[in-house]
Amino acid sequence: MAATSRGHRERIVYETAQHLRRSGVGGTGLRQVVADAGAPRGSLQHYFPGGKDQLVGEALDWAGTWAAQRVEEHVARMRRPTPARLFTAMTQDWARDLEARDHARGCPVAAAVVDCADTNPAVREAAASALETWRRPITAALVSMGRPRRRADALSTLMLCALEGAIVLARAQRDTAPLRLVARELAPVLDA
Amino acid sequence: MAATSRGHRERIVYETAQHLRRSGVGGTGLRQVVADAGAPRGSLQHYFPGGKDQLVGEALDWAGTWAAQRVEEHVARMRRPTPARLFTAMTQDWARDLEARDHARGCPVAAAVVDCADTNPAVREAAASALETWRRPITAALVSMGRPRRRADALSTLMLCALEGAIVLARAQRDTAPLRLVARELAPVLDA
DNA sequence: AACTCACTATGACAGTCGTCATAGTAGCGC
DNA sequence: GCGCTACTATGACGACTGTCATAGTGAGTT
């Protein structure tokens, strides 16, 4: 059935992303991924002939797209949008996720960068591309809030830096305080 | 000879930290570490009976202490110290390191968090402790610059968040621009 | 009916991993 | 000499890893 197999492929990509969030690239075993995805092992070489690199790449693509959608949802939902409010919404997303899952899962893109930036050019590029996919709607939103293009570009990068770092610190100390802190401290810069 | 073996032990710890920076915890093989350290393989079970966990833990300790020393060097060297100037010095350190090594090595603490926060409590705690070791002299410096204790605490956390995230983005896009950007954008908040 | 195609199943391969058991060496006190 | 201690050497173990070869299934087409 076409629908089922489509389901298998997508589930594998999704589950790969979740494993990346938990244990990084090196800690993610393909056999475990397909098992958790409820997919047959044979699907791996069928759908991902490029091997683990392809699979990780697609997982990062998926994650970037998902994050971008999330940004756009926030922007659409906000009545009086400001950059600081958007950033607060993003950090709240992450704080909630960390707390709900006992700080088990971080950002898959950061995991890929940390594990493969030096050893795996393909994965590194996929990570860079995912970050751009994520950053683009943020920049666009800031422009729509009246920021000049270049300013919006800088601020969206600043947001992602602070967010990624805060996730790392939060997971280390098992406390989402850093996420709330960066949202609070960056507000004046973002809304200036 | 006691001196040589001391040298072996220390070299192994150091080399472990460098491997963590490049490939994360999962990507760091102990055989390769001792080889690069020029140490005999037998030293592993002699000096680190606790296995890889102990070794990674000591590497994180070492890294935290090293980073803290570096902060204190910056503070001592600065004629007219301000929080923003300290942060700029830290980001410049990292930018130089990334450029000198072709963006090959990131932060070992971030690597440990990303790879093990969910699966290895001992390593997670070592990472959290290393971050505190790193943050402490920053906070102290900010206090000596006239910031109230609580404010200094918040600002030092903010610095580490922005720095860690900027390192990730910089390595992803192989460009140290994010490091310079966070230094520039955070300056008004830090020196306010 | 045969044939095609998308998908699944499974076993094997060579490699690496961390860990351990065991033995060996060198230096020092006595 | 002996024994003790610190350190080194090395091979093996079982448990993975990603990848591949090969065969099998089952629905759809002609």
Coordinates of C-alpha atoms in Angstrom, one line a residue, chain A residues 74 78 80-92 138 141-142 145 147 155 159 179-180 182-192:
Chain A
H74 CA 3.6 32.1 16.3
M78 CA 0.2 37.2 17.8
R80 CA 0.5 42.9 18.5
P81 CA 3.7 41.2 17.3
T82 CA 7.1 42.5 18.3
P83 CA 10.5 40.8 18.0
A84 CA 10.8 40.2 21.7
R85 CA 7.4 38.6 21.8
L86 CA 8.3 36.3 19.0
F87 CA 11.5 35.3 20.7
T88 CA 9.7 34.7 24.0
A89 CA 7.2 32.4 22.2
M90 CA 10.1 30.4 20.8
T91 CA 11.9 30.1 24.1
Q92 CA 8.6 29.1 25.7
I138 CA 12.1 34.9 11.6
A141 CA 8.7 38.4 10.5
L142 CA 11.1 41.1 11.8
M145 CA 7.5 44.4 12.1
R147 CA 12.9 46.4 11.0
L155 CA 18.5 40.0 15.1
M159 CA 17.9 34.9 18.4
L179 CA 15.7 30.0 28.3
R180 CA 13.6 32.4 30.2
V182 CA 17.7 35.0 27.4
A183 CA 14.1 36.0 26.5
R184 CA 14.1 38.6 29.2
E185 CA 17.5 40.0 28.7
L186 CA 17.3 40.2 24.9
A187 CA 13.9 41.9 24.9
P188 CA 15.3 45.4 25.0
V189 CA 17.7 44.8 22.2
L190 CA 15.1 43.1 20.0
D191 CA 12.4 45.7 20.5
A192 CA 14.7 48.7 20.4

